[in-house]
Short mmCIF file of C-alpha atoms in Angstrom, two decimals:
data_model
loop_
_atom_site.label_atom_id
_atom_site.label_comp_id
_atom_site.label_asym_id
_atom_site.label_seq_id
_atom_site.Cartn_x
_atom_site.Cartn_y
_atom_site.Cartn_z
CA LEU A 109 -35.77 63.58 8.40
CA LEU A 110 -32.98 61.48 7.47
CA GLN A 111 -29.51 61.32 9.69
CA SER A 112 -26.72 58.86 8.01
CA GLY A 113 -24.88 57.36 10.72
CA TRP A 114 -21.41 55.19 9.51
CA HIS A 115 -20.20 52.54 8.13
CA SER A 116 -18.37 49.46 9.64
CA ARG A 117 -14.93 48.23 8.56
CA LEU A 118 -15.28 44.91 9.97
CA PRO A 119 -13.82 42.67 7.25
CA GLY A 120 -16.87 40.98 5.10
CA LEU A 121 -18.77 44.03 7.23
CA LYS A 122 -20.63 46.72 6.08
CA THR A 123 -23.48 49.17 8.42
CA LEU A 124 -24.85 51.87 7.28
CA LEU A 125 -27.22 54.11 10.70
CA LEU A 126 -30.50 55.53 9.57
CA ASN A 127 -31.67 58.11 11.69
CA VAL A 128 -35.60 57.62 10.56
CA SER A 129 -38.50 60.99 10.99
CA ARG A 130 -41.75 59.14 11.79
CA ALA A 131 -43.21 61.99 9.74
CA VAL A 132 -41.47 60.78 6.92
CA THR A 133 -42.82 61.61 3.47
CA ARG A 134 -40.68 59.37 1.18
CA ASP A 135 -40.25 56.10 1.13
CA VAL A 136 -37.20 55.15 2.41
CA LEU A 137 -34.72 53.98 -0.66
CA ILE A 138 -30.86 52.49 0.08
CA ALA A 139 -28.49 51.09 -2.14
CA PHE A 140 -26.00 48.17 -1.58
CA SER A 141 -23.51 46.73 -3.25
CA PRO A 142 -20.99 43.83 -2.25
CA THR A 143 -17.91 45.66 -2.45
CA GLU A 144 -19.42 49.22 -1.20
CA GLY A 145 -21.69 48.09 1.08
CA PRO A 146 -25.16 49.81 1.86
CA SER A 147 -25.94 53.96 1.42
CA ARG A 148 -27.69 56.29 0.72
CA LEU A 149 -29.35 56.06 -2.87
CA ASN A 150 -28.92 59.12 -5.63
CA THR A 151 -31.99 58.64 -7.15
CA THR A 152 -29.96 59.70 -10.27
CA GLU A 153 -28.00 56.97 -9.26
CA LYS A 154 -27.48 54.04 -11.76
CA GLY A 155 -25.64 50.81 -12.21
CA LYS A 156 -25.30 47.30 -10.46
CA ALA A 157 -25.96 48.56 -7.03
CA GLY A 158 -28.71 46.48 -5.28
CA LYS A 159 -32.06 48.68 -3.95
CA ILE A 160 -33.53 48.24 -0.42
CA HIS A 161 -36.95 50.00 -0.03
CA LEU A 162 -38.64 50.59 2.85
CA PRO A 163 -42.10 52.18 2.81
CA ARG A 164 -43.43 54.70 4.73
CA GLU A 165 -46.60 52.99 6.59
CA ILE A 166 -42.52 50.76 8.14
CA PHE A 167 -42.27 54.54 10.25
CA ARG A 168 -45.91 55.87 10.87
CA SER A 169 -46.77 52.66 12.80
CA LEU A 170 -43.83 53.37 15.45
CA SER A 171 -44.86 54.44 18.04
CA SER A 172 -41.13 56.82 18.95
CA GLN A 173 -41.05 60.19 16.95
CA THR A 174 -37.67 58.99 15.95
CA VAL A 175 -36.73 55.35 14.81
CA ARG A 176 -33.02 53.70 14.16
CA VAL A 177 -33.10 51.40 10.45
CA VAL A 178 -29.97 49.97 10.57
CA VAL A 179 -28.59 48.14 6.80
CA THR A 180 -25.72 45.55 6.74
CA VAL A 181 -24.17 44.17 4.06
CA LEU A 182 -22.43 41.18 5.38
CA ASN A 183 -19.81 39.29 3.23
CA ILE A 184 -20.65 34.85 4.50
CA GLN A 185 -17.97 33.05 2.83
CA GLN A 186 -15.36 36.31 4.87
CA LEU A 187 -17.02 35.77 8.30
CA GLY A 188 -18.38 31.58 7.95
CA MET A 189 -21.90 32.49 9.60
CA PHE A 190 -25.45 31.47 7.25
CA LYS A 191 -24.21 28.30 6.66
CA GLU A 192 -27.05 25.57 5.73
CA ILE A 193 -27.01 22.11 6.53
CA ASN A 194 -27.09 19.98 2.71
CA GLN A 195 -27.39 23.11 1.56
CA THR A 196 -28.51 22.68 -2.65
CA GLY A 197 -28.67 26.64 -3.57
CA GLN A 198 -25.18 28.58 -4.03
CA VAL A 199 -25.84 32.76 -2.20
CA LEU A 200 -25.47 35.93 -4.89
CA ASP A 201 -22.04 36.97 -4.64
CA ASN A 202 -22.73 34.88 -1.36
CA THR A 203 -24.09 38.11 0.48
CA VAL A 204 -26.09 38.47 2.85
CA VAL A 205 -28.24 41.92 4.12
CA GLY A 206 -30.08 42.17 6.90
CA ILE A 207 -32.49 44.67 7.49
CA THR A 208 -33.66 46.19 11.20
CA VAL A 209 -36.03 49.22 12.32
CA GLY A 210 -35.56 50.04 15.65
CA ASP A 211 -35.68 47.52 18.73
CA SER A 212 -38.52 44.79 17.85
CA SER A 213 -39.70 42.96 15.03
CA ILE A 214 -41.58 43.30 12.36
CA SER A 215 -43.66 41.29 10.21
CA GLY A 216 -47.19 40.67 8.73
CA LEU A 217 -45.98 43.83 6.71
CA GLN A 218 -49.57 44.95 4.43
CA GLU A 219 -46.82 46.99 1.84
CA PRO A 220 -44.18 44.82 1.03
CA VAL A 221 -39.97 45.61 2.02
CA GLN A 222 -38.39 45.35 -2.25
CA LEU A 223 -34.89 44.29 -2.21
CA SER A 224 -33.82 44.46 -5.78
CA PHE A 225 -30.38 41.70 -6.36
CA ALA A 226 -28.14 42.74 -9.08
CA HIS A 227 -27.26 40.23 -11.05
CA GLY A 228 -26.28 39.48 -15.28
CA GLU A 229 -27.49 36.80 -17.08
CA LEU A 230 -28.23 33.55 -15.01
CA PRO A 231 -26.89 30.94 -16.95
CA GLN A 232 -29.79 28.44 -18.05
CA GLY A 233 -32.03 26.10 -15.93
CA VAL A 234 -30.71 28.86 -12.85
CA THR A 235 -33.65 29.82 -10.55
CA PRO A 236 -32.96 32.45 -8.17
CA ARG A 237 -35.93 32.38 -5.26
CA CYS A 238 -35.84 35.25 -2.73
CA VAL A 239 -35.53 33.42 1.11
CA PHE A 240 -34.64 34.79 4.18
CA TRP A 241 -32.56 33.19 7.30
CA ASP A 242 -34.47 30.67 10.13
CA ALA A 243 -32.38 30.54 12.92
CA SER A 244 -35.14 27.92 14.22
CA LYS A 245 -34.80 26.01 10.92
CA GLY A 246 -33.67 22.67 11.37
CA ARG A 247 -30.66 22.29 14.45
CA ALA A 248 -28.50 25.21 13.19
CA GLY A 249 -30.60 27.74 10.94
CA GLY A 250 -31.51 27.56 7.28
CA TRP A 251 -32.90 29.63 4.14
CA ARG A 252 -36.66 30.20 3.90
CA SER A 253 -38.93 31.73 1.49
CA SER A 254 -42.40 31.65 3.82
CA GLY A 255 -43.49 36.00 3.18
CA CYS A 256 -41.93 36.81 0.59
CA VAL A 257 -42.16 36.58 -4.00
CA THR A 258 -39.42 36.65 -6.17
CA ARG A 259 -39.68 38.55 -9.52
CA PRO A 260 -36.83 37.70 -11.77
CA GLY A 261 -35.85 39.95 -14.60
CA ASP A 262 -33.03 40.40 -17.26
CA GLN A 263 -31.00 42.44 -15.21
CA GLY A 264 -31.60 41.38 -11.43
CA THR A 265 -34.58 40.09 -9.08
CA VAL A 266 -36.61 41.62 -7.15
CA CYS A 267 -37.74 39.96 -3.17
CA SER A 268 -40.74 42.04 -1.73
CA CYS A 269 -41.49 40.36 1.69
CA ASP A 270 -43.86 40.81 4.83
CA HIS A 271 -41.42 41.41 6.91
CA LEU A 272 -38.08 42.66 8.18
CA THR A 273 -35.25 39.91 9.41
CA PHE A 274 -31.74 38.81 7.14
CA PHE A 275 -32.27 38.23 2.66
CA THR A 276 -30.42 36.89 0.13
CA LEU A 277 -31.22 35.83 -3.07
CA LEU A 278 -30.56 32.24 -3.39
CA LEU A 279 -29.38 30.24 -6.98
CA ASN A 280 -30.87 26.81 -7.28
CA PRO A 281 -28.38 25.15 -8.82
CA ALA A 282 -28.47 23.96 -12.24
CA LEU A 283 -28.77 19.36 -12.64
CA GLU A 284 -25.00 17.99 -11.46
CA GLY A 285 -22.79 16.86 -14.25
CA SER A 286 -22.64 13.31 -13.46
CA THR A 287 -26.75 13.70 -12.78
CA ALA A 288 -26.90 15.00 -16.17
CA ARG A 289 -25.24 12.68 -18.34
CA ALA A 290 -26.66 9.53 -16.01
CA LEU A 291 -30.11 11.27 -16.97
CA VAL A 292 -29.69 11.21 -20.10
CA ALA A 293 -28.42 8.18 -20.90
CA VAL A 294 -31.88 6.36 -19.02
CA ALA A 295 -33.84 8.02 -21.11
CA THR A 296 -31.98 7.56 -24.56
CA ALA A 297 -32.01 4.39 -23.31
CA GLY A 298 -35.59 3.94 -22.94
CA SER A 299 -36.97 5.68 -25.72
CA GLY A 300 -34.82 2.31 -27.61
CA VAL A 301 -36.99 0.31 -25.51
CA ALA A 302 -40.17 2.21 -25.75
CA VAL A 303 -39.92 2.42 -29.54
CA ALA A 304 -39.32 -1.09 -29.61
CA PHE A 305 -42.24 -1.46 -28.51
CA SER A 306 -44.21 1.33 -29.90
CA ILE A 307 -43.21 -0.57 -32.88
CA PHE A 308 -44.65 -3.81 -31.78
CA THR A 309 -47.86 -2.04 -30.62
CA VAL A 310 -48.59 -0.76 -33.91
CA ALA A 311 -48.12 -4.18 -35.60
CA PHE A 312 -49.88 -5.38 -32.58
CA CYS A 313 -53.26 -2.54 -33.82
CA ILE A 314 -52.62 -3.17 -37.52
CA PHE A 315 -53.69 -6.95 -36.76
CA ILE A 316 -56.88 -6.94 -34.31
CA ARG A 317 -57.99 -3.95 -37.26
CA CYS A 318 -57.19 -6.58 -39.94
CA SER A 319 -57.89 -10.11 -38.29
CA PHE A 320 -61.07 -9.53 -36.96
CA ARG A 321 -64.24 -8.38 -37.62
CA LEU A 322 -64.95 -4.93 -35.01
CA GLU A 323 -67.26 -2.63 -34.28
CA GLU A 324 -67.38 0.39 -35.61
CA THR A 325 -66.73 1.90 -32.20
CA VAL A 326 -63.35 -0.35 -31.19
CA ARG A 327 -61.98 0.44 -34.69
CA THR A 328 -62.42 4.04 -33.53
CA ASN A 329 -61.02 3.68 -30.94
CA LEU A 330 -58.02 1.45 -32.62
CA GLY A 331 -57.08 4.18 -34.97
CA LEU A 332 -56.86 7.06 -31.74
CA HIS A 333 -53.47 4.23 -30.03
CA LEU A 334 -52.52 3.98 -33.21
CA ASN A 335 -51.59 7.57 -33.91
CA LEU A 336 -50.81 8.46 -30.61
CA VAL A 337 -47.81 5.55 -30.68
CA GLY A 338 -47.47 6.83 -34.20
CA SER A 339 -46.84 10.06 -32.36
CA LEU A 340 -44.81 8.08 -29.58
CA LEU A 341 -42.02 6.63 -31.81
CA LEU A 342 -41.62 10.04 -34.32
CA LEU A 343 -40.80 10.97 -30.66
CA ASN A 344 -38.27 9.27 -28.88
CA LEU A 345 -36.91 8.86 -32.47
CA ALA A 346 -36.61 12.17 -33.33
CA PHE A 347 -34.99 12.44 -29.47
CA LEU A 348 -32.60 9.27 -30.77
CA LEU A 349 -31.36 11.31 -32.89
CA ASN A 350 -31.23 15.07 -31.57
CA THR A 351 -29.25 13.55 -28.89
CA GLY A 352 -26.77 12.03 -31.28
CA LEU A 353 -26.34 15.25 -32.87
CA SER A 354 -26.61 18.07 -30.90
CA GLY A 355 -23.26 19.76 -30.44
CA ARG A 356 -22.10 18.76 -34.09
CA ALA A 357 -25.10 19.70 -36.05
CA SER A 358 -25.15 23.06 -38.04
CA PRO A 359 -27.40 25.63 -36.41
CA GLY A 360 -29.37 25.27 -39.07
CA THR A 361 -29.68 21.89 -39.18
CA CYS A 362 -29.74 22.10 -34.76
CA GLY A 363 -32.40 25.17 -35.79
CA LEU A 364 -34.67 21.99 -37.16
CA LEU A 365 -34.26 19.12 -35.65
CA GLY A 366 -35.28 21.51 -31.72
CA GLY A 367 -38.50 22.54 -34.32
CA LEU A 368 -38.92 18.38 -35.41
CA THR A 369 -38.90 16.85 -31.85
CA HIS A 370 -41.13 20.02 -31.00
CA TYR A 371 -43.43 19.27 -33.31
CA CYS A 372 -43.62 15.68 -32.26
CA LEU A 373 -44.18 16.01 -28.58
CA LEU A 374 -46.73 18.24 -29.84
CA CYS A 375 -47.75 16.06 -31.35
CA CYS A 376 -48.09 12.93 -28.49
CA PHE A 377 -50.25 16.10 -26.51
CA THR A 378 -52.83 17.11 -28.86
CA TRP A 379 -53.14 12.64 -29.20
CA THR A 380 -53.14 12.95 -25.54
CA ALA A 381 -56.09 15.21 -25.66
CA LEU A 382 -57.79 13.68 -28.81
CA GLU A 383 -58.53 10.34 -26.37
CA GLY A 384 -59.67 11.99 -23.49
CA CYS A 385 -61.81 13.71 -26.26
CA GLN A 386 -63.27 10.03 -27.33
CA LEU A 387 -63.46 8.65 -23.99
CA TYR A 388 -65.62 12.32 -23.29
CA LEU A 389 -68.03 10.78 -26.23
CA LEU A 390 -68.47 7.54 -24.69
CA PHE A 391 -68.87 7.41 -21.92
CA VAL A 392 -70.93 10.94 -21.49
CA LYS A 393 -72.49 11.62 -25.52
CA VAL A 394 -73.03 7.45 -25.02
CA LEU A 395 -76.14 7.90 -27.84
CA GLY A 396 -73.73 11.03 -29.61
CA THR A 397 -73.92 11.96 -33.64
CA TYR A 398 -72.39 9.97 -36.37
CA ILE A 399 -69.59 11.71 -37.68
CA GLN A 400 -68.65 11.19 -41.71
CA HIS A 401 -65.02 10.86 -41.54
CA TYR A 402 -64.72 10.20 -37.56
CA LEU A 403 -60.74 9.63 -37.92
CA ALA A 404 -59.90 11.53 -40.62
CA LYS A 405 -60.57 14.06 -39.52
CA LEU A 406 -58.81 14.08 -36.59
CA CYS A 407 -55.92 13.55 -37.98
CA LEU A 408 -56.41 16.09 -39.47
CA LEU A 409 -56.27 17.98 -36.58
CA GLY A 410 -54.11 15.55 -34.38
CA TRP A 411 -51.36 15.79 -36.98
CA GLY A 412 -51.82 19.83 -38.52
CA PHE A 413 -51.92 21.50 -35.32
CA PRO A 414 -48.80 20.64 -33.93
CA ALA A 415 -47.35 21.71 -37.00
CA VAL A 416 -49.34 25.66 -37.45
CA VAL A 417 -47.88 25.73 -33.81
CA VAL A 418 -44.40 24.91 -34.81
CA GLY A 419 -44.67 26.94 -38.07
CA VAL A 420 -45.12 30.27 -36.52
CA ALA A 421 -42.96 29.26 -33.08
CA GLY A 422 -39.65 28.67 -36.12
CA ALA A 423 -40.59 32.69 -38.39
CA LEU A 424 -39.81 34.09 -34.88
CA GLY A 425 -36.25 31.59 -34.91
CA SER A 426 -37.58 29.66 -31.94
CA TYR A 427 -35.24 26.81 -32.45
CA GLY A 428 -31.60 26.07 -31.60
CA GLU A 429 -28.71 24.75 -29.31
CA TYR A 430 -30.23 24.07 -26.01
CA SER A 431 -27.66 24.01 -23.32
CA ILE A 432 -27.71 23.09 -19.24
CA GLN A 433 -24.95 24.50 -17.68
CA THR A 434 -23.63 24.20 -14.15
CA LEU A 435 -23.61 28.18 -11.88
CA ASP A 436 -19.79 28.93 -13.07
CA HIS A 437 -21.17 28.73 -16.72
CA GLN A 438 -19.95 25.09 -18.02
CA ALA A 439 -22.48 23.40 -20.38
CA ILE A 440 -23.08 20.17 -19.32
CA ALA A 441 -25.29 18.51 -21.08
CA HIS A 442 -26.59 20.10 -24.71
CA LEU A 443 -29.56 19.44 -27.03
CA CYS A 444 -31.38 20.42 -30.12
CA TRP A 445 -34.26 23.13 -28.70
CA ILE A 446 -36.47 25.70 -28.00
CA THR A 447 -33.33 28.59 -26.99
CA SER A 448 -32.93 30.26 -23.67
CA LYS A 449 -33.98 33.35 -25.09
CA HIS A 450 -37.41 31.99 -26.40
CA LEU A 451 -38.26 30.65 -22.97
CA LEU A 452 -42.03 32.45 -23.74
CA VAL A 453 -42.45 29.87 -26.41
CA HIS A 454 -42.10 26.49 -23.81
CA TYR A 455 -44.06 27.59 -21.32
CA ILE A 456 -47.29 28.24 -23.44
CA THR A 457 -46.67 25.37 -26.45
CA ASN A 458 -45.32 23.46 -23.53
CA CYS A 459 -46.02 24.09 -19.71
CA GLY A 460 -49.65 26.29 -20.45
CA TYR A 461 -50.66 23.86 -23.33
CA PHE A 462 -50.15 19.95 -21.50
CA GLY A 463 -51.65 22.01 -17.99
CA LEU A 464 -55.17 22.43 -19.81
CA ILE A 465 -55.23 19.04 -21.12
CA PHE A 466 -54.31 16.91 -18.41
CA LEU A 467 -56.89 18.96 -16.14
CA PHE A 468 -59.69 18.45 -19.17
CA ASN A 469 -58.19 14.44 -19.25
CA THR A 470 -57.98 14.05 -15.75
CA ALA A 471 -61.96 14.52 -15.29
CA VAL A 472 -62.03 12.69 -18.16
CA PHE A 473 -60.46 9.51 -16.01
CA GLY A 474 -62.92 10.55 -12.95
CA VAL A 475 -66.46 10.34 -14.98
CA VAL A 476 -64.76 7.10 -17.01
CA THR A 477 -64.18 6.12 -13.65
CA HIS A 478 -66.95 6.53 -11.36
CA LYS A 479 -69.02 4.89 -14.32
CA SER A 480 -66.68 1.81 -14.69
CA CYS A 481 -67.02 0.61 -10.71
CA SER A 482 -71.18 1.63 -11.25
CA LEU A 483 -71.31 -1.06 -13.66
CA GLN A 484 -69.01 -3.63 -11.77
CA GLY A 485 -71.47 -2.64 -8.80
CA THR A 486 -74.53 -3.24 -10.64
CA GLY A 487 -72.50 -6.54 -12.14
CA ALA A 488 -73.45 -5.43 -15.28
CA VAL A 489 -69.58 -6.80 -16.29
CA GLN A 490 -69.35 -9.47 -13.30
CA GLY A 491 -67.32 -12.45 -14.67
CA HIS A 492 -66.62 -10.23 -17.31
CA ARG A 493 -62.77 -9.38 -17.03
CA GLN A 494 -61.08 -10.51 -13.67
CA PRO A 495 -60.50 -7.30 -10.50
CA TRP A 496 -56.95 -7.08 -11.56
CA LYS A 497 -57.77 -6.94 -15.00
CA VAL A 498 -60.25 -3.94 -14.48
CA ALA A 499 -57.70 -2.51 -12.40
CA LEU A 500 -55.21 -2.77 -15.02
CA VAL A 501 -57.50 -0.95 -17.75
CA ALA A 502 -57.82 2.47 -15.61
CA ALA A 503 -54.20 2.26 -15.00
CA GLY A 504 -53.29 1.62 -18.43
CA LEU A 505 -56.12 4.97 -18.63
CA PHE A 506 -54.35 6.99 -16.10
CA CYS A 507 -50.95 6.24 -18.72
CA LEU A 508 -52.34 6.84 -21.70
CA LEU A 509 -54.61 10.09 -20.38
CA GLY A 510 -50.59 11.83 -19.61
CA ALA A 511 -50.20 11.06 -15.95
CA THR A 512 -46.37 10.26 -16.98
CA TRP A 513 -45.92 13.51 -18.27
CA ALA A 514 -47.76 15.51 -15.68
CA LEU A 515 -44.53 14.06 -13.31
CA ALA A 516 -42.30 16.60 -15.63
CA PHE A 517 -44.09 19.57 -13.99
CA LEU A 518 -42.40 17.86 -9.76
CA THR A 519 -39.13 18.55 -11.76
CA TYR A 520 -39.10 22.90 -11.78
CA GLY A 521 -36.60 24.28 -10.50
CA ILE A 522 -35.54 22.37 -6.98
CA SER A 523 -36.66 19.12 -7.37
CA SER A 524 -35.22 16.07 -6.00
CA ALA A 525 -32.91 13.28 -8.54
CA ALA A 526 -35.09 10.72 -7.50
CA VAL A 527 -38.28 12.44 -9.21
CA LEU A 528 -36.01 13.54 -12.06
CA TYR A 529 -35.48 10.12 -12.35
CA LEU A 530 -38.99 9.30 -11.92
CA SER A 531 -40.17 11.03 -14.65
CA THR A 532 -37.27 10.22 -16.91
CA VAL A 533 -38.13 7.06 -16.81
CA LEU A 534 -41.67 6.48 -16.46
CA ASN A 535 -41.69 9.16 -19.31
CA SER A 536 -39.46 6.24 -21.03
CA LEU A 537 -40.93 3.33 -20.80
CA GLN A 538 -44.97 4.44 -21.79
CA GLY A 539 -44.53 2.53 -25.01
CA ILE A 540 -44.22 -0.53 -22.95
CA PHE A 541 -47.15 0.70 -20.92
CA ILE A 542 -49.62 1.47 -23.52
CA PHE A 543 -48.78 -1.85 -25.53
CA ILE A 544 -48.99 -4.07 -22.74
CA TRP A 545 -52.69 -2.65 -21.56
CA LEU A 546 -53.68 -2.74 -26.13
CA VAL A 547 -52.54 -6.49 -25.43
CA VAL A 548 -54.92 -6.72 -22.70
CA LEU A 549 -57.73 -4.74 -23.49
CA TYR A 550 -58.20 -5.37 -26.81
CA TYR A 551 -56.91 -9.18 -28.04
CA PRO A 552 -61.00 -11.40 -27.30
CA LYS A 553 -60.24 -13.97 -25.28
CA THR A 554 -63.78 -15.40 -26.13
CA LYS A 555 -66.40 -14.61 -29.18
CA GLU A 556 -68.60 -11.78 -27.45
CA SER A 557 -65.19 -10.04 -25.98
CA THR A 558 -63.06 -7.55 -27.66
CA GLY A 559 -62.18 -5.53 -24.18
CA SER A 560 -63.83 -4.42 -21.15
CA LEU A 561 -64.14 -0.29 -22.50
CA SER A 562 -65.88 -1.75 -25.24
CA TYR A 563 -68.51 -4.01 -22.94
CA ILE A 564 -68.89 -1.04 -20.85
CA ILE A 565 -69.91 1.35 -23.26
CA ARG A 566 -72.35 -1.27 -25.74
CA HIS A 567 -73.57 -2.01 -22.45
CA ASP A 568 -74.57 2.21 -21.17
CA LYS A 569 -75.83 2.37 -24.79
CA THR A 570 -78.33 -0.15 -23.91
CA THR A 571 -78.80 0.18 -20.89
CA THR A 572 -79.36 4.18 -21.72
CA ALA A 573 -82.01 3.39 -24.69
CA SER A 574 -84.03 1.42 -22.42
CA GLN A 575 -83.76 4.36 -19.85
CA ASP A 576 -85.22 6.28 -21.99
#
């Protein structure tokens, strides 16, 4: 059913020709490598060669009884082809694989073509992406990934694509050395400023709680803010300590420092979630029941739950030195953090945990904003706060509920340097935002005012009670 053809001997280009019958009963398997080119795959063959899996449905849909399959392996460095303008990724082994079946273009396959690109362990911070060459992209063509699914593995990456053309595995680059050093410098300076303003915020909250007679709701809110700012203070201190000692600390010390940094980050996330829960209780469950030792129980959850998570992760040996590397395995930044062997811990405890928190807090923010606008429209709070202060309250709530942390999700993969800088700066200045917001919101300007939120809550309680 299969008849092999010849290999091209041109430098940088090797081709395999196969005559495949329409009545083929098995999928067609082909091996390829940057040095040997394509060849018929021996099912018992093992090694570092790549593999091509052509589903038999491709041939059954053809009209002719026999069709020619052409598999080409190109070394684009030798041939000077497939060069995208301003390309950010690196082609794996400078190898591009072209596949054609017959004379017609094949696309929209129900059962995809699979290409397995063999490679060793990739540098930390490098993300593989399956792409194909699109001659219509830009002025000279470029790489696209639509129609292809990337499945990375320890020994290689599998690309599943619904069409036939020229494919490769593009390695999205790690941060450049200059960019990484600049980001660390910006984050370090921002953390220093955040430490100072976090101390100011803690002092301000203590001053307000001790100097004024406040409603129990306002005192609870201030207690929540105080704990959130305290977790931010600890996180920034841990980061400054981390950047100062990483690269010089012993493995044991680096593991402890990585666990401490992770604990402080989880505390920030947890207190952000508790802020959202508190807002939900105030604005949705306005006439909620009294909970004895409410703030103490929140403290037990806010500081205790992260300790349990970090304890389990530490028992698994998840913490140690983490380095950001270039494509040629040169380290450009060191940090005591979750090691690359335990990235699943990072995805679950950081990405997954915060993702759920942010979705919930975004919904709460929508409810709070809607209710505040409704009360403004009815005239309930007219004259109490100027419009710019109301907008500032909304912006502060959005920051308080973790919007700046959400930018970290946009830094995945090959995000631009602008997004990386924006995320770093906003997260570093989060302490300043919260300080300004609390001063505007809670510092009493009149005898009957202790903050817009308190006023809205009191009015809403009165309105709900009167309706009942």
